[in-house]
Each structure stands twice: as structure tokens, then as C-alpha cells.
């Protein structure tokens, strides 16, 4: 029977088998494995059954630790159970994995292998997580490509039942988990044939059951533990044979043959590379290429890494082998070598080949998805050829410090036969990736071509560039690396040509498709010089379309995906034109059919209109342009930024050597200012004549690009011609002081939140406000000069302005600026505000999530410093431990401050009593007090510099802790409500002086919108696809229960003044404080421009109650709880149905939506009553 | 004694038809209307904008931000949702109403341009709608567009819709037309089976505090029946199609007056929103009581009895009426 061909990625392939073969899945989102859980959840929600005709039960847990616990429990009661995870998630599962393996329990965990965070977090792929779990007793079965993922998922499921050894089935994160390939899908019959009912019944029988009670999980003592631990040995001894048997059975049923270790290459190979994961495919094709050239080389693919069968390993090696290079995609510092290398050494030493031992060396490659290319494979073989090959080498980087790296040929290309290799440069929002995924499906499913797609995304969440790498060909595609020789390049956004050398990878005579705001005739003169040169030199065929024009004409707005896809098919010749257009239309129906006939019709029209607008550019003989590619950072940037950051920005980070980096992951702050992204098409323009100088625009700006300053007008002498200023309002200012509101034109993302926040309307033309959006391009140069001048003006002295109101807070310099957060982000205005109020003495622990990504993702980071060099210092530990991590900061500061005070007493005679007393008794409750204490400590340090005693030196090293520091623990709701809640609760209970900011988007935003316990009832999210049926957890109420915790719930769109007050009060409270901040989010499915209106609506309808609970008020016999908003007046539906997360349910499950709305309305009423009661009751008790 | 009437070819028990309003969105409410005696039901309107924009909006926000950032390649589990996009939800409601109710269901289509939305008329018929009410709310703001051109839009849309369906079509219009009798005649010629007078447009208001134009909803009062009353009286004997009166029908007196002017049906919205569906049965009782007291056997008996043609002084419906009122005003003051 012919099996169905499907074009899917690795995650979907694994999830497909897991969902077919399990009864229970306990899941938790983590990149890059989240999609597996999402697929399983979605299929169950759609009622899709497993092979036994029942719908698997999918449950989201609060962490991977929780998921592992639930899996363990389900397994111990006999359910076929699975989970999906990666990286830190796998590490959190380790304790349970020991238990599950120790109890010889059959299960398969599917892991998209990802880097474990060390000196830095990385979401990308390597085997460090797998290796960290290798001692748990699980079997480890690896897949090299998407087809193998589907096959091995089933082989693992079958083998775990046979062997009773639990399995990790792993494949490379992103490279395989996200690579789209055309593969053959296993049928239900295949799956059924591979799973033995008897073994499943045995698995169930081993489950705990009161009808046959047993006890498992005893505590054992020195007398018996050891012996009992050895009882499982026979299972591990037998396991490899049983896995091979399973592979053989699979081969009989399906046809594809696999081995535990699989040799490929020359029969008389002398040099062999041992490798597992996707890299094996790269070696495979390179070996082919080299063998054709007469080289005696080969490859040993490792599939079953644990239990490691030395016997099979040695048997599979060709007898001729003399030298072996074992490649590990991980690093184990301090070890004698990386794990696979050590295993290979042991295996060969214990099982000598022909009496002589080949030379074995080990090397590292591909950490964090670092490219692993044929050139690198060739370099490894070259190394083996040397008389004394380099051992413990690295390949793929330049290690100028440890000298471990191998030189390699970056250009080597090994593919055979005709193969289409296309690169498509798109803007995140323009649908390029989606259209390319459809193109692969069209080609994969309508032709006999093999097809592959891989997508590279930006590190920024707004204005990001995507690069799609597509390969199609007659031969199987084993190329798990990016295209470096393209025969087709498409530029979907003309502006990219200003910064990206996208033709560097195109081969001679290739095709270049350009979307330009020009006709084919006009386009040439508007191309940068380098682009013209490359087009001429490489004799490219160039096609031009004004896709935006076609999109607008056909009602597509700014989405040019369908148009560019049509162009691609029209000129690439991959399919006959008519057939291609027919297929595109079929996929349009597939993609948009459920979203309305009009959307389908619009896309059809776009397809039909495209070809008449697509023209071939007649390439002139000579260049005409004087436009040159922009340098990544300006000349005035610091050296590090120019030499390191600039290279990363311009896409040359791979070329940086080891010596470019700090040894411990430390980076300078304040680097976003050097990366001018120019992503806004429109920017706000100030009208000083009607501005009331309320500073609300600056307050809400997510990117700190709109700033006010007050300064003396004599400074205006050197101002650029178009620089604006006006008389400053307010009696606190002196004569001659003026006010300016300035926009950073190149850093603005164009979200327009500021315009929405502006309370002023022009009395003669009410559509105008005191700031209005205008096109950026004509303003760019003049406003850039104005911005530079603005920055040169002195900052307002901190002690001159009130910090507890909106206007004053915005005259404080933001020390968080130009982050890569989404345009119109609802979180960053809070972060920025904190940086303004406390930034010069702030230390931040940031939970992993959106805020750690826009806060700490390279190449540039937004936390910055003031003119004195002070500013927030920031670190991200993990997702789950952030509260504890921040508490640690507090402990150090408190301890060092205490020691400093002790040493002050010891050294009092030498320092002088007056200064000591002043320092010890300083009042630091005000900005002025802190400023004066800083001055005193500076004076103290001057004195201490002259001390030679140990006490003096010790005091000097910690004296800065005598100045008040502000500890902030920040993160999202996924951290605070779910994975980090235990720690958060403990820190709240500690009584320590820390400030916690929870930016509550009510969903796991960073990993793509999975439900958290903060997700409200009725809201659709991943893992709550039919609308969350349970209420949002009331975190604030839980925190208030302690009585001694300052708690505030805020929403700046509803009350900016309450927001400022809450920050000020929280920070001044000498105990634990928590602020829960409503943060509108792209994951809500709203127009981000109106995010603040939605915040207000959330409050007005009663969903989000504004309050502050200040324990200090009890001392004044006042009610500690103040409700800061009015009784709900807006119908709940008026808030909910402005957001896609709620509204979509009314379109798909209207009855359920109605039921959930009724529940939500009831809940809002009850909640309001509860809060009212609490406020009133407590008040009466207090009086 | 009976209240029977004919509208769009249907024999109706009485003329108290609930006109397009959110009441028909709720099946329970629709059932209450039927139980209270509603002889037919005009559904809430499916707007051209809804068909185009809501789908586009849903599509936009479901895809917004996707495929941009490696960790969050999408934000919604939308693939498992079978959206009742555009008219689907509406068509589903037609099906449901047809299933649960016995009275004729008149679907309502509201738009201003010749476009794909007109195709939805056929889908409404297929879904079971017994008739269509075509509501064109076109606000001419272009100084170079003539009155004749504006009227052509109405004829063109009507013809397009009539060309799609075989069920009866009523045309609902606003009151701001010159030469209304000629316009009405042409509407009839273009194929309308009924004319509904007049659409009550919600006029915008200005919020002085926010300096914003806001929609404002004000329920009608009985005073408002006089405009349709006049024009139904004028048109009754000049066109053959059914005439429906809408705007301001709150009481039995309103119904009687409009019927006497010549209305076949008297639509209600504000009164039902204000007093609930059971208001229909109250009006029915009042009607019957009035007819008994005044010895009328049926509504047909009084229908058009006071149309312009049938009144003693037709000028009362014309300019003379205006002069008369002014004179009376002067005399009284």
C-alpha cells in the first residue's frame, strides 16, 4: 500500500506518532519542543483518536518538573504516557527520569535537543541537554532527519514496551524539529503492527491498583539498596538487541532499514567520522562526495546512544579503519573528552579491532545550532589525514585562544544532480515564511521532488527579517545546513538591500526576484551600488514586481506573500506555470477557507493580478548607483560595539573568534543605542503650540523614543534649525527654562501608543493632537540631528522633579531604551518606568521569557547607563528560579551592608566619628538623601584608599552597599503564576526587601501563546484551544494573605498615576512588594495601537481591579487595601470581544463562547464584591 | 374579527412584525416573539462591512506577529477552529430560526455597493430564508454625485439581488429622497416585492468632553410614525407592492393609523426592546378591543381607508397640511 506523503517538520512528525500511541501526555511549553505539545493538544481538542480509538488526554502542567511528575504517576498506574521537552525542561525532568528508569517503566519522551544555558541562554540546538540526562537509565535513540523522527518515534515506542527501558527519542532542536521535509507518513496499520497488545497489557498490569496492592518507591538502606539497584542489569544488556529486532521488524513492515550504529561510506575506509543527530546527514553527503573522488572515508551514524552497545559499535566499523574522529555536539568542560568520544574510546578499547586499536580523536561542533557544513566535515577528514591529528578540536569556529579549531572550506558544496536552492528574504509580518511553507507543501505533495525548508528568524520581535532556505530536487536532500550557493534569491522588502548583502550567496547566472516600489525600468537606478555590481558580475536574471501596489489593488493590504509566491513559481520553473497557479489556489483555499470566502477571493485575485505586474529587468552594462550599504553601527560607537556588536548586527557573528568574547558571559550595557533599525514608516511629530506638557506620551512609550527635557534656553544657541522648544509650564521651573519633547526617529517602532495617550486635541482640527504620526523618511535626517542635539542637553537633576507623578517621572532619564520588543509592547512601559525611577541603583533578576529576550538577547541590549556611568545591572538565571535568584541579590546586599556597618565601627577612630555617624544614620528615603549618602560614601572611599589594613580594604570592597540599592525581580505570568510560583511564594514569605514586577500578559507570550494560570476564563490560547474553562488565578489576593507584603495591581492604560504611585510605594516598602501589571500583548490579537484602551476596558468591566495593599497603612489604623477603580460599568463583552483571543471562539463555538461569557460576567461580579468586602471589613476591624 | 394581512405574499395573522434588531440573534428571544404572536420575523442585518472586514480582521489578528520570531511562530491554535466566517454565522442562524420557529423568516442584507456581498443573498435563500429585506444605507457625501446617480445605486443593487434569488425581496429605504413616489415606482419596477418606509438611521453625536463623534442610540417614540404615515398614505394607491411601515410603532393606535394610511405591516423594534417580546400580544389585545369598540371586522376593512386617495381632503397629506398647521399655531398663540 502506498503511504501518504506529507510535508511536515520534525516536531509534527514526533507528535504524530506520540499522539497515535499514547493515552496521556503531560506537557509544558519550551522552545523548540513546544509545538509537539501544541500538536498533541490540538489533535485531542479536535477529537482525533489514537490507534486504539480513544482521544489521548493532554494536560498542561506548571513546569517540566510537574509534567514529569504527572507522567510518572500516569505510568505508575498503567497508562501509556508521553511528554515533550528540551533543554532546561529535560533537566527539570531528571529526578523523575531516575525514578521511571529505576522502576523499569515503559515510556518515550520526545526531545528536540537544545542547548542548556551556561554563560548564556540559547534557544537553539545541540546535545547538551541529552548528555546531561544520559545517566538517568533512559535509553537514548536519536534521529537525523524528519523521516527518521517519525520512524524512530515508533521504534522507540515499540522498543520501550519490549525492553521495559524508558526511552528518550531525540532530534536536533530547530535544525530537525523545525525543518520542513516531504516524508512518508506511517499509517495506523503500520503503527498497530509495531505495538504488541500483550506488552501493553503487561504494562497496565504493572500499574498500581488497589485490587492488587503493592508498594513501590520504598526507602532502602545500605544493606540492600546496592543489590536491588543491580537487578535491572539484564534489561539493559538485552535492550540493544531488542531495539535492533524492533528496527528489523520495522524494516519488514515499512521498508526502511535502520541499525543501532550504521556505517556508510567506502568499504575500505581508513578514516571514519562517528556522529549522531542531524550532522550525520551532512557527513553522509560529504562522504558520498569524497568517496566519488576516491577518498577512503566513511561515517558511523549513532542511533542508539544508550544503552551503548560496544559490541554493535565495533562490529559496524569497517575492518580497514585506521583513524576515527568522534564528533560531539556538546561540551563537557573538564572531562577527558565529550561523552560520545569517551564511549567510542571505551568501546574500542574493550573490543579491539583486529588486535590493533585505531587512532581515535574527539571534537566538538555545532553548539547552539552553529552551522555544520560539508566544508567542516572535509576539514575533520583532513585533520585525520595528518600524521598527528589535532585531538579535542573544534570545528565551525575560530578558536584563537585555545587553538582548538580546524580551518575549513566555507564554499564547499557537495550536492548532486539538479537542485533548486532558493533564499527568500522577508519581513516578519509579510507572510513570506507562511507562503514558503505552502510552496514546499505544493512541491512536496504534487511532484516527485524531494523538498526541504528551513527558516531563519531575527533576534528582535519587531521589524524583524526572516530568511527562508528552500531546496527541491530529484534526489533525497541531506543538507541540514543553510544554503550558501543559491540559484534563486528573492528580496521581499526593498529596504533590506540597504543593509543586507543578500546577493553574496547567489551563484553565477542565478535568478534574483525583487519586490520594489518601482517599475522594472526605474528599479535599477535605485539599487545600491554593491547590488548593481553583483548583478552585473554574476550575470543575474533580475525580475521586478511592485508587490505592495498589487496587494493594495487587490485588497490584500500589506500582505505580499501570495503575490511573491506566484512570482516565484512563475519564474523559477519548478512547476509548469498553470499547474503551479492551480496549486497555489488550492493552498489558498486550504489556508484561508475557514476564514471566509472573501479572504480566499482576495488572494485569488492577487494571484491573477500578479503576472501582469512582473517584469524582467534589462540589466545595463554599467553601474549607475552611488548608494552604498549602510554600516551596521556608527563610527562614534565604542570599539567593542564596532568590532563585536557591529559584526553580529551585520550578520557576520559567525566570523568572530573566541577571543572577542568575555570568559564569563559578561556584556556591556546600553548597546541598543548603536543599532539604528529605522523600522517605523511613521513617527510622532510634536506640536509645541498646543502641548500641555503632561508627558503622558513619554510615559506610555514602549521603546523610550519620545522624551521630554527642561533646560535653560541659552543652550538653544547651537540647536539645529528645526529643533523645537517652548516655554516650560509649571511654577517649579525658573525663568529662562524651556521644554522640548523629542522623538528618536531611527529607534521609534511607529506603534502610535503615544498619539493615543495624548489628551490634547487641536481646537480647530480635532483629528490632530499635540503629537501626530507623520512619514518617517522625509523627517529622518533632520530629526536625527535634533535627537542628537537633544541628547547633548543636560538631564534634569533628579532631585528637582517629583517622582511620584506621571509628569515628573518622565523627566527622569530612562535607562531602558530601544528594546527589540514588539511594536506597541504592553510590558516595556512598566520596565522603562522602573528604570527611570530607580535605574541608577537598580539590580534586576529577570525570569526567562519575553522580558529576558528583549532585555538580554544579542546583538544589542536595552539596559543602559546615565552620564555618571550608573544604571541597572541585570541578569537572567532561569525561568523557574527567578524570585530566588533575586532574593540572593538582596541577601548579598544586606550582608555586605551589615559587614560594612560593622567595619565602620571597627574603623571609626581612623575614619572619623562624624562621617561614620552620618553614614550610619543617613536617611535614604528620598532622592536627596540617597544623593547625599553617595557623596558620603565617595568621601569614605577616598579615605579608605589610603588604608593598608585588611579591614580597610574589605570595607572599600563593600562600602557601596551603604547606599540604598533597589532589588527588582521581573518576569511574566508564566514564571510568576506557574513555574516560579513556589519560589515567588517563598520569597514573599521571606519578609526581605525585594520588589517583584509581574508583567501579566495572561499567556506564555514568548513561546507563542500557551495558556498559563493567569489566562482568563473564555480566552483561547494554545493548550486551551476551546477557550480556558477555568478562572484566572488571583495572585494578588494570595500575596495579600501574608499581610506583610505590599501588593499592587495596576494597568497604566486605566490609571497612569496609580501606576507611578504603586512603583514608588512598592520600592519604598522595606519588605517584599509585588506589582502585578496588566500588559496588553500581541498574543491577545488586538491592534496594539489601542492597547491602552484595552487596559482601560479591562478595568472598566471589572476584569482587572486596580488596587494597592500597603501594610504600612495598618500602622496608621487605615485599611491596607485601597481599591483604585470604580465599580465595573462596562459590559464584560465590550472588553472581551475587542480581542481575538476571546472573539475567535464566538466564530467557531458560539454556544460555548456564550456560556463562558456568562460565567465570566458572574465571576467579575463576585470578584468585585469580594474585594469590596475585604476593603470594607478590614476597614471596620482597623477602626 | 381578525388582524390578518398579506406581506411579501405571506398570509400573516397580524401586521406586528419585529423588524431587524438584535432580538433575532437569540433563539430563545425569537421563540418568545413567536409565542407572543409575531407573524414573521425580520432578522438582524448582515452588513456588507461584516462580510468583508470581520473576516479580514480575524485573519489579520490570528496571523499578526506570526513567523517572525523563532520561539513564537504563531500565537493562536487557530488551525483547529472551524470558523463560521462572514455569512456562515448568519446562515447558521437562519437555519436555526427556521428549525425552531414556524413563522416566515425574513433575512436582512445591509450594504451600499455592488460587490461580492450580494452573492450572500443566494446563500440566505439556500439556508432557508423565506424572504429578504434589502437595506441600503448610502450616505452621499460627494458633491459631484447627483441625486439620480444615488438612486441608481439602489436600483442596481436591487436588480442584482433580485437576479440572484427567487424569494420575495423587500426594499427598506431612508426618508431623504426627492420625488419619492417616482422613486418608489422605479423600485417596484426594478422588482421589489415590498417597500419599507423608513429606515431609522442612528445619527451620530458629538462628545464635547472628548471632542469625538460618537454613535448614539435613541429609541423611537410614537411621534415618529407620522413621516411613514404620510408617505404610505401618499404611495398606497400608486404602487402595487406591499408597504411596510417602520419607525415609532409602539401602540395599537400607531398600528391602526398606519394601517388606515395603507400599511400592510407595521414593524416594531424600539417598543420590543423597551417592553419585551410580550408587548406584541398586548398590542394585539388593544387592537382587537379597539376594533370591537369601533365595530371593525378586520384590519383589511380599514386598510388604506385613510390613504391620500381615500380621505376627504387629500391636501391634508400635502403642502396644505403644512399651511394649515401654521395657521392653527398662529391662531392658538
Coordinates of N, CA and C in Angstrom, one line a residue, chain B residues 23-159:
Chain B
X23 N -32.7 41.2 18.7 CA -33.6 40.2 19.3 C -33.5 38.9 18.6
X24 N -33.3 38.9 17.3 CA -33.3 37.7 16.5 C -32.0 36.9 16.6
X25 N -31.0 37.5 17.3 CA -29.7 36.8 17.5 C -29.9 35.7 18.5
X26 N -30.9 35.8 19.3 CA -31.1 34.9 20.4 C -32.3 34.0 20.1
X27 N -32.0 32.7 20.0 CA -33.1 31.8 19.6 C -34.3 31.9 20.6
X28 N -33.9 31.9 21.9 CA -34.9 31.9 22.9 C -35.8 33.2 22.8
X29 N -35.2 34.3 22.5 CA -35.9 35.5 22.4 C -36.8 35.5 21.1
X30 N -36.3 34.9 20.1 CA -37.1 34.8 18.8 C -38.3 33.9 19.1
X31 N -38.1 32.9 19.9 CA -39.2 32.0 20.2 C -40.3 32.7 21.0
X32 N -39.8 33.6 21.9 CA -40.7 34.4 22.7 C -41.5 35.3 21.8
X33 N -40.8 35.9 20.8 CA -41.6 36.8 19.9 C -42.7 36.0 19.2
X34 N -42.3 34.8 18.7 CA -43.3 34.0 18.0 C -44.5 33.7 19.0
X35 N -44.1 33.3 20.2 CA -45.1 32.9 21.2 C -46.0 34.1 21.5
X36 N -45.5 35.3 21.4 CA -46.2 36.5 21.7 C -47.1 36.9 20.6
X37 N -46.9 36.2 19.4 CA -47.8 36.5 18.3 C -47.1 37.1 17.1
X38 N -45.8 37.3 17.1 CA -45.2 37.8 15.9 C -45.5 36.9 14.7
X39 N -46.0 37.5 13.6 CA -46.4 36.7 12.5 C -45.3 36.4 11.5
X40 N -44.2 37.1 11.7 CA -43.0 36.9 10.8 C -41.8 37.5 11.6
X41 N -40.6 37.3 11.1 CA -39.5 37.9 11.9 C -38.5 38.4 10.9
X42 N -38.1 39.7 11.0 CA -37.0 40.2 10.2 C -35.8 40.0 11.0
X43 N -34.8 39.3 10.5 CA -33.6 39.1 11.2 C -32.7 40.3 11.3
X44 N -31.8 40.3 12.3 CA -30.8 41.4 12.3 C -30.0 41.4 11.0
X45 N -29.4 42.6 10.7 CA -28.8 42.7 9.4 C -27.5 42.1 9.3
X46 N -27.2 41.5 8.1 CA -25.8 41.1 7.8 C -25.3 42.2 7.0
X47 N -24.3 42.9 7.5 CA -23.7 44.1 6.9 C -22.6 43.7 5.9
X48 N -22.6 44.4 4.8 CA -21.5 44.3 3.9 C -20.1 44.4 4.6
X49 N -20.0 45.3 5.5 CA -18.8 45.5 6.2 C -18.4 44.3 7.0
X50 N -19.4 43.7 7.6 CA -19.2 42.5 8.4 C -18.6 41.4 7.5
X51 N -19.2 41.2 6.3 CA -18.7 40.2 5.5 C -17.2 40.4 5.1
X52 N -16.9 41.6 4.8 CA -15.5 41.9 4.3 C -14.6 42.1 5.5
X53 N -15.0 43.0 6.4 CA -14.0 43.4 7.4 C -13.8 42.4 8.6
X54 N -14.9 41.8 9.0 CA -14.7 41.0 10.2 C -13.8 39.8 9.8
X55 N -14.0 39.2 8.6 CA -13.2 38.1 8.2 C -11.7 38.6 8.1
X56 N -11.6 39.7 7.5 CA -10.2 40.2 7.3 C -9.6 40.5 8.6
X57 N -10.3 41.0 9.5 CA -9.8 41.3 10.8 C -9.4 40.1 11.6
X58 N -10.3 39.1 11.5 CA -9.9 37.8 12.2 C -8.7 37.2 11.6
X59 N -8.6 37.2 10.3 CA -7.5 36.7 9.6 C -6.2 37.5 10.0
X60 N -6.3 38.8 10.0 CA -5.2 39.6 10.3 C -4.7 39.3 11.7
X61 N -5.6 39.4 12.7 CA -5.1 39.2 14.1 C -4.6 37.8 14.4
X62 N -5.2 36.8 13.8 CA -4.8 35.5 14.0 C -3.4 35.3 13.5
X63 N -3.0 36.0 12.4 CA -1.7 35.8 11.8 C -0.7 36.9 12.3
X64 N -1.2 37.9 13.0 CA -0.3 39.0 13.3 C 0.8 38.6 14.2
X65 N 2.0 38.9 13.8 CA 3.2 38.6 14.6 C 3.7 37.2 14.4
X66 N 3.0 36.4 13.5 CA 3.5 35.0 13.4 C 4.7 34.9 12.4
X67 N 5.4 33.8 12.5 CA 6.5 33.6 11.6 C 7.5 34.7 11.6
X68 N 7.7 35.4 12.8 CA 8.7 36.5 12.9 C 9.8 36.1 13.8
X69 N 9.4 35.4 14.9 CA 10.4 35.2 16.0 C 10.4 33.7 16.3
X70 N 11.6 33.2 16.4 CA 11.8 31.7 16.4 C 11.0 31.0 17.5
X71 N 10.8 31.7 18.6 CA 10.2 31.0 19.8 C 8.6 31.1 19.7
X72 N 8.1 32.1 18.9 CA 6.7 32.2 18.9 C 6.3 32.4 17.4
X73 N 6.2 31.2 16.7 CA 5.9 31.3 15.3 C 4.4 31.5 15.0
X74 N 3.6 31.4 16.1 CA 2.2 31.7 16.0 C 1.8 32.0 17.4
X75 N 0.6 32.6 17.5 CA 0.1 32.9 18.8 C -1.3 32.3 19.1
X76 N -1.9 31.7 18.1 CA -3.2 31.1 18.3 C -3.3 29.7 17.8
X77 N -4.1 28.9 18.5 CA -4.3 27.5 18.0 C -5.5 27.5 16.9
X78 N -5.3 28.3 15.9 CA -6.5 28.6 15.0 C -6.7 27.5 14.0
X79 N -5.8 26.6 13.9 CA -6.0 25.6 12.9 C -7.1 24.6 13.2
X80 N -7.3 24.5 14.5 CA -8.4 23.5 14.9 C -9.8 24.2 14.9
X81 N -9.8 25.5 14.7 CA -11.1 26.2 14.7 C -11.7 26.3 13.4
X82 N -12.9 25.8 13.3 CA -13.7 25.9 12.1 C -14.5 27.1 12.2
X83 N -14.0 28.2 11.7 CA -14.6 29.5 11.9 C -15.9 29.6 11.0
X84 N -16.9 30.1 11.7 CA -18.1 30.4 10.9 C -17.9 31.8 10.4
X85 N -17.1 31.9 9.4 CA -16.6 33.2 8.9 C -17.7 33.9 8.1
X86 N -17.6 35.2 8.1 CA -18.5 36.0 7.3 C -20.0 35.7 7.5
X87 N -20.6 35.2 6.4 CA -22.1 35.0 6.5 C -22.4 33.6 7.2
X88 N -21.3 32.8 7.4 CA -21.6 31.5 7.9 C -22.4 31.5 9.2
X89 N -22.0 32.4 10.1 CA -22.7 32.5 11.4 C -24.1 32.9 11.1
X90 N -24.3 33.9 10.2 CA -25.6 34.4 9.9 C -26.5 33.3 9.3
X91 N -25.9 32.6 8.3 CA -26.6 31.5 7.7 C -27.0 30.4 8.7
X92 N -26.1 30.2 9.6 CA -26.4 29.2 10.6 C -27.6 29.6 11.5
X93 N -27.7 31.0 11.7 CA -28.8 31.5 12.5 C -30.1 31.4 11.7
X94 N -30.0 31.6 10.4 CA -31.3 31.4 9.6 C -31.7 29.9 9.7
X95 N -30.8 29.0 9.6 CA -31.1 27.6 9.7 C -31.8 27.3 11.1
X96 N -31.2 27.8 12.1 CA -31.7 27.6 13.5 C -33.1 28.2 13.6
X97 N -33.2 29.4 13.2 CA -34.5 30.1 13.3 C -35.6 29.3 12.5
X98 N -35.2 28.8 11.4 CA -36.2 28.0 10.6 C -36.5 26.7 11.3
X99 N -35.5 26.2 12.0 CA -35.8 24.9 12.6 C -36.7 25.1 13.9
X100 N -36.4 26.2 14.6 CA -37.1 26.3 15.9 C -38.5 27.1 15.8
X101 N -38.6 27.9 14.7 CA -39.8 28.8 14.6 C -40.7 28.3 13.4
X102 N -41.9 28.6 13.5 CA -42.8 28.2 12.3 C -43.1 29.4 11.4
X103 N -42.9 30.7 11.9 CA -43.3 31.9 11.2 C -42.3 32.1 10.1
X104 N -42.6 32.9 9.0 CA -41.7 33.2 8.0 C -40.5 34.0 8.5
X105 N -39.3 33.7 8.0 CA -38.1 34.3 8.5 C -37.6 35.2 7.3
X106 N -37.5 36.5 7.6 CA -37.0 37.4 6.5 C -35.6 37.8 6.9
X107 N -34.7 37.4 6.0 CA -33.3 37.8 6.3 C -33.0 39.2 5.8
X108 N -32.0 39.8 6.5 CA -31.8 41.3 6.1 C -30.4 41.5 5.7
X109 N -30.2 42.1 4.6 CA -28.9 42.3 4.0 C -28.7 43.8 3.9
X110 N -27.6 44.3 4.4 CA -27.3 45.7 4.5 C -26.0 46.1 3.9
X111 N -26.1 46.9 2.8 CA -24.8 47.3 2.2 C -25.0 48.4 1.2
X112 N -23.9 48.9 0.6 CA -24.0 50.0 -0.3 C -23.3 49.9 -1.6
X113 N -22.7 48.8 -1.9 CA -22.0 48.7 -3.2 C -22.4 47.4 -3.9
X114 N -22.1 47.5 -5.2 CA -22.2 46.2 -6.0 C -20.9 45.4 -5.8
X115 N -21.1 44.3 -5.1 CA -19.9 43.5 -4.9 C -20.2 42.1 -4.5
X116 N -19.2 41.4 -4.0 CA -19.3 40.0 -3.7 C -20.4 39.7 -2.6
X117 N -20.7 40.8 -1.8 CA -21.6 40.5 -0.7 C -23.0 40.2 -1.2
X118 N -23.3 40.6 -2.4 CA -24.6 40.4 -3.0 C -24.8 38.9 -3.2
X119 N -23.7 38.2 -3.4 CA -23.8 36.7 -3.5 C -24.4 36.1 -2.3
X120 N -24.3 36.8 -1.2 CA -24.8 36.2 0.1 C -26.3 36.0 0.1
X121 N -27.0 36.8 -0.8 CA -28.4 36.7 -0.9 C -28.9 35.3 -1.2
X122 N -28.2 34.8 -2.2 CA -28.5 33.4 -2.6 C -28.3 32.4 -1.5
X123 N -27.1 32.6 -0.8 CA -26.8 31.7 0.4 C -27.9 31.8 1.4
X124 N -28.5 33.0 1.6 CA -29.5 33.2 2.6 C -30.8 32.4 2.2
X125 N -31.1 32.4 0.9 CA -32.2 31.7 0.4 C -32.0 30.2 0.6
X126 N -30.8 29.8 0.2 CA -30.5 28.3 0.4 C -30.6 27.9 1.8
X127 N -30.1 28.8 2.7 CA -30.2 28.5 4.1 C -31.6 28.4 4.7
X128 N -32.6 28.9 3.9 CA -34.0 28.7 4.3 C -34.7 30.0 4.5
X129 N -34.1 31.2 4.2 CA -34.8 32.4 4.4 C -36.0 32.4 3.5
X130 N -37.2 32.9 4.1 CA -38.4 32.9 3.3 C -38.5 34.2 2.4
X131 N -37.8 35.2 2.8 CA -37.8 36.5 2.1 C -36.5 37.2 2.5
X132 N -36.3 38.3 1.7 CA -35.1 39.1 2.0 C -35.6 40.6 2.2
X133 N -35.0 41.2 3.2 CA -35.1 42.6 3.3 C -33.8 43.3 2.9
X134 N -33.8 44.1 1.9 CA -32.6 44.7 1.4 C -32.5 46.1 2.0
X135 N -31.5 46.4 2.8 CA -31.4 47.6 3.5 C -30.2 48.4 3.0
X136 N -30.4 49.4 2.2 CA -29.3 50.2 1.7 C -29.2 51.5 2.4
X137 N -28.0 51.6 3.1 CA -27.8 52.8 3.8 C -26.6 53.6 3.2
X138 N -27.0 54.3 2.2 CA -25.9 55.0 1.5 C -26.0 56.5 1.8
X139 N -24.9 57.0 2.3 CA -24.8 58.4 2.7 C -24.0 59.2 1.6
X140 N -24.7 59.9 0.7 CA -23.9 60.6 -0.3 C -23.1 61.8 0.3
X141 N -21.8 61.8 0.2 CA -21.0 62.9 0.7 C -20.2 63.5 -0.4
X142 N -20.4 63.0 -1.6 CA -19.6 63.5 -2.7 C -20.4 64.6 -3.5
X143 N -19.8 65.8 -3.5 CA -20.6 66.9 -4.1 C -20.8 66.8 -5.6
X144 N -20.1 65.9 -6.3 CA -20.3 65.8 -7.7 C -21.3 64.7 -8.1
X145 N -21.8 64.0 -7.0 CA -22.7 62.9 -7.3 C -24.1 63.4 -7.3
X146 N -24.9 63.2 -8.3 CA -26.2 63.7 -8.4 C -27.2 62.8 -7.7
X147 N -28.4 63.3 -7.5 CA -29.5 62.5 -6.8 C -29.8 61.3 -7.7
X148 N -29.8 61.5 -9.0 CA -30.2 60.4 -9.9 C -29.1 59.3 -9.8
X149 N -27.9 59.7 -9.6 CA -26.8 58.7 -9.5 C -27.0 57.9 -8.2
X150 N -27.4 58.6 -7.2 CA -27.6 57.9 -5.9 C -28.7 56.9 -6.0
X151 N -29.8 57.3 -6.7 CA -30.9 56.4 -6.8 C -30.6 55.2 -7.6
X152 N -29.7 55.4 -8.6 CA -29.3 54.3 -9.5 C -28.6 53.2 -8.6
X153 N -27.9 53.7 -7.6 CA -27.2 52.7 -6.8 C -28.3 51.7 -6.2
X154 N -29.4 52.3 -5.7 CA -30.4 51.5 -5.1 C -31.0 50.5 -6.2
X155 N -31.3 51.1 -7.4 CA -31.9 50.2 -8.4 C -30.9 49.0 -8.8
X156 N -29.6 49.4 -8.9 CA -28.7 48.4 -9.4 C -28.5 47.3 -8.3
X157 N -28.4 47.7 -7.1 CA -28.3 46.7 -6.0 C -29.5 45.8 -6.0
X158 N -30.7 46.4 -6.1 CA -31.9 45.7 -6.0 C -32.0 44.7 -7.2
X159 N -31.7 45.2 -8.4 CA -31.7 44.3 -9.5 C -30.7 43.1 -9.4

